[in-house]
DNA sequence: GCTGCCATGTAAACCGTTACATGATTGG
DNA sequence: CCAATCATGTAACGGTTTACATGGCAGC
C-alpha cells in the first residue's frame, strides 16, 4: 500500500542476503549450491528463481556485481544497504508461524483409512523423517547455520517420536474401531 | 507429462476431499470455516482459493453439487471417484519433507546479529511458538484430527525446547564471541 | 571430438494472497 | 433501517516449479 510496504514476503531475498553476508561474495551458481548444501532444511530455491532475483536486488541496490570471472561468471557482493536490510528484517520481521505440511495433512486424514493402511502410511512417514534426520546428523554442528540445525534436529526427533507413538496406538486398536474398509 | 501425471501437488484438493469425506457434504463457505477451525495448523486456504477449486473438482468428477440451499448456498458432496482419489493419495503419495519456515530462516541467520539482538529475536520466536501451542492445547484431542493435533503439539513443544536451549546458550556467550555490532 | 560439469538465463504454468465486488438474510 | 454475518465470486499480483535453451571449459 504505502511506499513503506515492501512486497509481502521477501524471504528469498533475505536468504540470499544472509548467504552473501555470512560467506562473502558469490555467483548465482554458488548461491544455488549453498541453498542445496546448507539452507536446504530451512528454505529451498533453484537457480531459476535465484538469477532473476539477484538482478532485481542489484537494481534495488542491495547487492552489486563485484567482478566478472571466467565463463560469464558474475560475482555478487552484498552492499551496506543490503546488510542493513537484512539486519532490520531479522530484528523486526514477525515470522508467520503458518505451516503447510504434507506430512501433517496425511496425519490429519489418517482416520479415513483402515488400520493396515494407516500403519503403512505412518511407517512411510517415519522412514522419511528418519532419512531426513540422518542427513542433518551428518552436518557439522559448529558451522554457520547451527542454530537452525539444532532446530531441525529437535523437530525431526519429535516427529519420529510422534510416529512411534502413533504406530503403537494404531497397532493397539481393536479391529472394531476401524472404519469400514470401503466397499 | 503423460495423461497419468496429475498436477504436481494437489494438496488443496486432498484437504477439501478429506473434509468432505470426514464430515459430510458442505458448502464452500463451510469448508473455509473448517479450514480455519480444524485444519489451520496443517494447511491453510481462504475462500478465494476454495470456491474456484470446488468448481474445477466438480468438472473433474471428484465432487458434485448435492443441493442448493438458501441464499445461493451450494452444497458439495464427495463422489465415489473423489473418495477413491483421496484414499489413493493418502496411500501412495510420498510426502515431500520440504519445509519453508521463516522461523528456521531467522534461526539460521542468528549468528549475524549481536548477542542482544539475537536474544530478542529468539524471545519473540519463543513467544510466538508458545502462543501457537496454547491454541493447540485448547483443542479437543478426541476429535477427528487428533493425530495431526498430536504431531502439532509435539513439534510445538520441541520448538519451545529449542528456543530455551538457544536462549541459554546465547546468554552464556562471552561478549568476545560476538560479531562486531556493525558500524 | 565427445561427455560432463560449469554457468547463465527465459517462458509458461501453477499456486496462493490481497483487494475488490456483490447481494441475501438475520437481529437489534 | 442498519449492522453484522452469510455466501459467493473475480482480478491482479507475486512467488515457485518445470521445461526449455544456450554456451564455455576440462578431461578423456
XYZ file of C-alpha atoms (C1' of nucleotides) in Angstrom:
422
model
C 0.000 0.000 0.000
C 2.227 2.755 1.177
C 5.691 3.152 -0.214
C 6.921 1.683 3.056
C 5.091 -1.544 2.492
C 7.535 -3.862 0.808
C 6.436 -6.947 -1.018
C 4.747 -9.438 1.268
C 7.386 -11.993 1.927
C 10.859 -11.390 0.606
C 12.268 -14.420 2.334
C 14.176 -15.423 -0.777
C 15.876 -12.050 -0.759
C 16.697 -12.386 2.891
C 18.118 -15.857 2.421
C 20.336 -14.618 -0.412
C 21.471 -11.591 1.556
C 22.188 -13.845 4.512
C 24.359 -16.184 2.484
C 26.239 -13.297 0.894
C 26.767 -11.678 4.266
C 27.847 -14.855 6.003
C 30.114 -16.378 3.401
C 31.195 -13.451 1.246
C 30.692 -12.608 -2.424
C 29.376 -15.361 -4.640
C 27.837 -16.052 -8.021
C 24.257 -17.120 -8.595
C 25.550 -20.590 -9.240
C 27.401 -20.638 -5.929
C 24.320 -19.421 -4.133
C 22.205 -22.154 -5.687
C 24.733 -24.666 -4.418
C 24.712 -23.099 -0.978
C 20.948 -23.424 -0.895
C 21.272 -27.110 -1.619
C 24.022 -27.715 0.882
C 23.363 -25.529 3.849
C 19.934 -23.974 3.666
C 18.097 -26.957 2.330
C 16.217 -27.842 5.503
C 15.134 -24.248 6.021
C 14.365 -22.784 2.622
C 14.618 -24.014 -0.966
C 15.281 -22.170 -4.178
C 16.567 -23.228 -7.556
C 18.765 -21.283 -9.916
C 15.763 -20.256 -11.994
C 14.499 -18.264 -9.062
C 17.870 -17.021 -7.892
C 19.223 -15.475 -11.104
C 16.308 -13.104 -11.749
C 16.098 -12.218 -8.074
C 19.754 -11.185 -7.979
C 19.137 -8.890 -10.935
C 16.231 -7.254 -9.120
C 18.211 -6.967 -5.925
C 21.046 -5.296 -7.799
C 18.527 -2.828 -9.247
C 17.378 -2.121 -5.689
C 20.935 -1.554 -4.508
C 21.008 -4.471 -2.090
C 23.755 -6.319 -3.927
C 26.290 -5.321 -6.564
C 28.290 -7.148 -9.192
C 31.743 -7.145 -7.717
C 33.550 -8.780 -10.598
C 33.011 -10.924 -13.627
C 35.009 -14.104 -13.843
C 35.536 -16.779 -16.444
C 32.596 -18.081 -18.463
C 30.431 -15.055 -17.785
C 30.505 -15.806 -14.097
C 29.180 -12.815 -12.186
C 30.187 -12.380 -8.559
C 27.701 -10.539 -6.398
C 28.565 -8.848 -3.119
C 26.185 -7.542 -0.509
C 26.087 -3.746 -0.220
C 25.919 -1.852 3.094
C 22.294 -1.109 2.258
C 21.686 -4.825 1.759
C 23.343 -5.651 5.060
C 21.160 -3.149 6.814
C 18.025 -4.502 5.179
C 18.998 -7.981 6.280
C 19.527 -6.950 9.876
C 16.336 -4.968 10.102
C 14.345 -7.881 8.678
C 15.835 -10.211 11.237
C 15.121 -7.841 14.078
C 11.746 -6.529 13.003
C 10.057 -9.206 10.965
C 7.455 -11.160 12.860
C 7.653 -14.617 11.300
C 4.356 -16.154 10.313
C 4.004 -19.469 12.051
C 1.909 -20.696 9.134
C 2.924 -24.129 8.040
C 1.890 -26.247 5.097
C 2.985 -29.774 5.653
C 2.014 -32.731 3.545
C 3.060 -34.982 6.389
C 0.711 -33.214 8.777
C -2.062 -33.383 6.191
C -1.613 -37.125 5.911
C -1.632 -37.350 9.686
C -4.839 -35.353 9.809
C -6.574 -37.681 7.393
C -5.331 -40.941 8.901
C -8.689 -41.827 10.479
C -10.139 -42.200 6.984
C -8.023 -45.284 6.414
C -8.376 -48.784 7.733
C -5.860 -49.945 10.295
C -3.439 -51.663 7.933
C -3.258 -48.777 5.501
C -2.877 -46.220 8.265
C 0.025 -48.163 9.723
C 1.666 -48.345 6.321
C 1.291 -44.593 5.845
C 2.795 -43.787 9.231
C 5.630 -46.203 8.616
C 6.443 -44.459 5.376
C 6.342 -41.084 7.103
C 8.608 -42.448 9.807
C 11.133 -43.718 7.297
C 11.156 -40.379 5.556
C 11.684 -38.497 8.804
C 14.473 -40.810 9.816
C 16.187 -40.304 6.498
C 15.990 -36.534 6.839
C 17.243 -36.722 10.384
C 20.204 -38.830 9.315
C 21.167 -36.177 6.785
C 21.034 -33.473 9.424
C 23.019 -35.563 11.877
C 25.886 -35.748 9.410
C 26.218 -31.980 9.276
C 28.889 -30.113 11.159
C 27.275 -28.562 14.241
C 29.999 -25.948 14.555
C 29.196 -24.392 11.182
C 27.320 -21.195 10.493
C 23.783 -22.497 10.455
C 23.998 -24.412 13.687
C 21.016 -22.848 15.444
C 18.789 -23.842 12.561
C 20.461 -27.239 12.519
C 19.598 -27.731 16.181
C 16.046 -26.701 15.440
C 15.832 -29.174 12.572
C 17.244 -31.960 14.712
C 14.850 -31.191 17.505
C 11.863 -31.117 15.159
C 12.973 -34.268 13.396
C 13.321 -36.179 16.644
C 9.953 -35.054 17.852
C 8.439 -36.138 14.547
C 9.977 -39.559 14.951
C 8.638 -39.806 18.488
C 5.177 -38.899 17.197
C 5.402 -41.597 14.538
C 6.371 -44.215 17.108
C 3.574 -43.246 19.468
C 1.077 -43.213 16.639
C 2.187 -46.612 15.394
C 1.861 -48.016 18.902
C -1.604 -46.551 19.210
C -2.716 -47.805 15.821
C -1.389 -51.299 16.483
C -3.188 -51.387 19.808
C -6.559 -50.547 18.249
C -9.313 -53.094 18.284
C -10.343 -54.035 14.738
C -13.855 -52.910 15.655
C -12.663 -49.324 15.952
C -11.823 -49.267 12.292
C -13.816 -47.580 9.557
C -15.315 -49.965 7.090
C -12.658 -50.956 4.545
C -14.709 -49.179 1.886
C -16.864 -51.324 -0.413
C 3.841 -35.450 -18.930
C 1.695 -38.457 -19.538
C -2.019 -38.298 -19.073
C -1.483 -40.154 -15.821
C 0.673 -37.444 -14.367
C -1.640 -35.186 -12.376
C -0.703 -31.694 -11.396
C 2.240 -31.593 -9.049
C 0.768 -31.009 -5.660
C -2.997 -31.100 -5.296
C -2.850 -30.844 -1.540
C -5.664 -28.316 -1.517
C -7.831 -30.797 -3.377
C -6.924 -33.523 -0.972
C -7.680 -31.365 2.035
C -11.096 -30.493 0.612
C -11.859 -34.110 -0.249
C -10.767 -35.106 3.243
C -13.076 -32.646 4.914
C -16.000 -33.644 2.713
C -15.334 -37.294 3.371
C -14.897 -36.907 7.095
C -17.707 -34.518 7.916
C -20.164 -34.940 5.067
C -21.477 -32.582 2.376
C -20.709 -28.914 2.848
C -20.675 -25.597 1.055
C -17.565 -23.685 0.088
C -18.291 -21.367 2.953
C -18.464 -24.249 5.422
C -15.230 -25.653 4.091
C -13.497 -22.315 4.522
C -14.667 -22.307 8.124
C -13.473 -25.852 8.634
C -10.066 -24.845 7.347
C -9.915 -22.127 9.937
C -11.135 -24.251 12.789
C -9.711 -27.671 12.314
C -7.093 -27.723 9.589
C -5.433 -24.464 10.412
C -2.223 -25.857 11.864
C -1.808 -28.239 8.955
C -2.898 -26.400 5.838
C -4.406 -23.003 5.104
C -6.755 -21.857 2.416
C -9.109 -18.939 2.083
C -12.451 -18.863 0.348
C -10.909 -17.237 -2.704
C -8.942 -20.374 -3.301
C -11.653 -22.799 -2.283
C -14.525 -21.643 -4.500
C -12.722 -21.938 -7.829
C -11.133 -25.214 -6.771
C -14.517 -26.751 -5.998
C -15.704 -25.773 -9.457
C -12.697 -27.479 -11.036
C -13.112 -30.527 -8.830
C -16.754 -30.794 -9.870
C -15.646 -30.622 -13.503
C -13.242 -33.482 -12.765
C -15.986 -35.532 -11.132
C -14.436 -35.601 -7.670
C -17.276 -33.704 -6.040
C -20.831 -32.912 -7.047
C -23.359 -30.262 -6.116
C -25.751 -32.199 -3.959
C -28.261 -29.434 -3.388
C -28.662 -25.701 -3.459
C -29.880 -24.090 -0.285
C -30.950 -20.636 0.715
C -29.000 -17.611 -0.463
C -27.420 -19.448 -3.364
C -25.738 -21.795 -0.956
C -24.314 -24.739 -2.876
C -23.717 -27.972 -1.024
C -20.961 -30.166 -2.397
C -20.648 -33.862 -1.702
C -17.697 -36.090 -2.400
C -18.266 -38.623 -5.192
C -17.088 -42.239 -5.066
C -14.401 -41.241 -7.550
C -13.333 -38.449 -5.226
C -13.215 -40.807 -2.262
C -11.049 -43.174 -4.196
C -8.703 -40.406 -5.299
C -8.389 -39.319 -1.682
C -7.532 -42.798 -0.453
C -5.036 -43.459 -3.160
C -3.306 -40.146 -2.492
C -3.047 -40.992 1.188
C -1.706 -44.438 0.487
C 0.533 -43.693 -2.466
C 1.695 -40.127 -2.172
C 5.204 -39.783 -0.852
C 5.074 -36.507 1.064
C 7.869 -34.090 0.310
C 9.631 -33.249 3.520
C 10.404 -29.823 2.074
C 9.762 -27.098 4.560
C 9.856 -23.347 4.221
C 9.914 -21.810 7.619
C 10.536 -18.170 8.376
C 11.310 -19.161 11.938
C 14.002 -21.565 10.775
C 15.379 -18.933 8.428
C 15.703 -16.494 11.297
C 17.360 -19.222 13.342
C 19.782 -19.873 10.516
C 20.795 -16.242 10.325
C 21.056 -15.624 14.056
C 24.879 -15.575 14.095
C 24.758 -12.389 12.019
C 23.330 -10.488 14.959
C 24.962 -9.233 18.115
C 24.102 -11.014 21.336
C 21.350 -8.663 22.495
C 19.513 -8.636 19.191
C 19.806 -12.398 18.795
C 18.301 -12.913 22.235
C 15.445 -10.571 21.389
C 14.747 -12.447 18.155
C 14.692 -15.829 19.867
C 12.470 -14.474 22.610
C 9.997 -13.287 20.021
C 10.087 -16.655 18.288
C 9.556 -18.346 21.634
C 6.541 -16.188 22.433
C 5.043 -16.961 19.059
C 5.556 -20.695 19.479
C 4.056 -20.627 22.943
C 1.016 -18.813 21.657
C 0.509 -21.380 18.909
C 0.985 -24.200 21.341
C -1.597 -22.715 23.688
C -4.127 -22.687 20.852
C -3.464 -26.333 20.085
C -3.668 -27.301 23.734
C -7.193 -25.960 23.890
C -8.392 -28.268 21.136
C -10.305 -31.423 21.811
C -7.911 -34.375 21.474
C -10.719 -36.819 20.821
C -11.833 -35.101 17.616
C -11.193 -36.171 14.056
C -7.824 -34.535 13.520
C -6.197 -35.844 16.635
C -3.171 -37.484 15.037
C -2.257 -34.199 13.408
C -3.003 -32.439 16.675
C -0.550 -34.688 18.491
C 2.014 -34.003 15.821
C 1.499 -30.268 16.161
C 1.797 -30.434 19.938
C 4.925 -32.496 19.706
C 6.513 -30.134 17.189
C 5.460 -27.091 19.164
C 6.979 -28.409 22.360
C 10.209 -29.296 20.661
C 10.343 -25.811 19.170
C 9.926 -24.315 22.623
C 12.663 -26.534 23.993
C 14.938 -25.386 21.174
C 14.198 -21.750 21.986
C 15.011 -22.283 25.647
C 18.254 -24.061 24.884
C 19.237 -21.417 22.379
C 18.481 -18.615 24.800
C 20.573 -20.327 27.463
C 23.422 -20.729 25.025
C 23.238 -17.146 23.799
C 23.116 -15.767 27.335
C 26.128 -17.841 28.292
C 28.239 -16.480 25.425
C 31.256 -14.357 26.165
C 30.814 -10.872 24.683
C 34.067 -11.505 22.785
C 32.349 -14.219 20.740
C 30.044 -11.665 19.220
C 30.260 -10.231 15.733
C 31.064 -6.546 15.636
C 27.853 -4.598 16.303
C 28.087 -3.212 12.772
C 29.102 0.457 12.495
C 35.538 -34.968 -30.748
C 32.615 -36.225 -27.016
C 30.943 -36.235 -22.381
C 30.113 -33.995 -18.353
C 30.020 -30.256 -15.491
C 30.139 -25.107 -15.029
C 27.290 -21.182 -15.610
C 23.518 -18.385 -17.004
C 19.329 -17.373 -18.352
C 13.844 -17.224 -20.329
C 8.896 -18.710 -20.645
C 4.855 -20.874 -19.254
C 2.101 -22.760 -15.872
C 0.655 -23.135 -11.281
C -0.301 -21.949 -6.547
C -1.556 -18.679 -3.093
C -2.681 -13.937 -1.263
C -4.804 -9.497 -1.344
C -8.049 -6.470 -2.899
C -12.300 -5.756 -4.942
C -17.240 -6.615 -5.653
C -21.999 -8.184 -4.886
C -26.167 -9.453 -2.767
C -29.252 -12.069 0.849
C -30.623 -12.653 5.484
C -30.884 -12.070 10.495
C -31.125 -9.494 14.760
C -31.345 -5.312 17.078
C -33.404 0.683 8.795
C -28.822 -0.589 9.890
C -25.121 -3.550 11.015
C -23.266 -7.966 11.094
C -22.859 -12.185 9.165
C -23.820 -15.464 5.440
C -22.434 -16.644 0.927
C -20.268 -16.368 -3.469
C -17.307 -14.956 -6.622
C -13.382 -12.206 -9.931
C -8.900 -9.859 -10.890
C -4.320 -8.739 -10.197
C -0.144 -9.720 -8.341
C 3.752 -12.194 -6.682
C 6.273 -16.428 -5.605
C 7.588 -21.164 -7.118
C 8.253 -25.021 -10.281
C 9.109 -27.150 -14.632
C 10.652 -27.161 -19.036
C 13.390 -25.180 -22.426
C 17.624 -23.106 -24.209
C 22.475 -21.762 -24.670
C 27.340 -21.817 -24.482
C 32.212 -22.378 -22.160
C 35.645 -25.235 -20.451
C 38.065 -29.621 -18.799
C 39.347 -34.282 -19.182
C 39.352 -38.473 -21.761
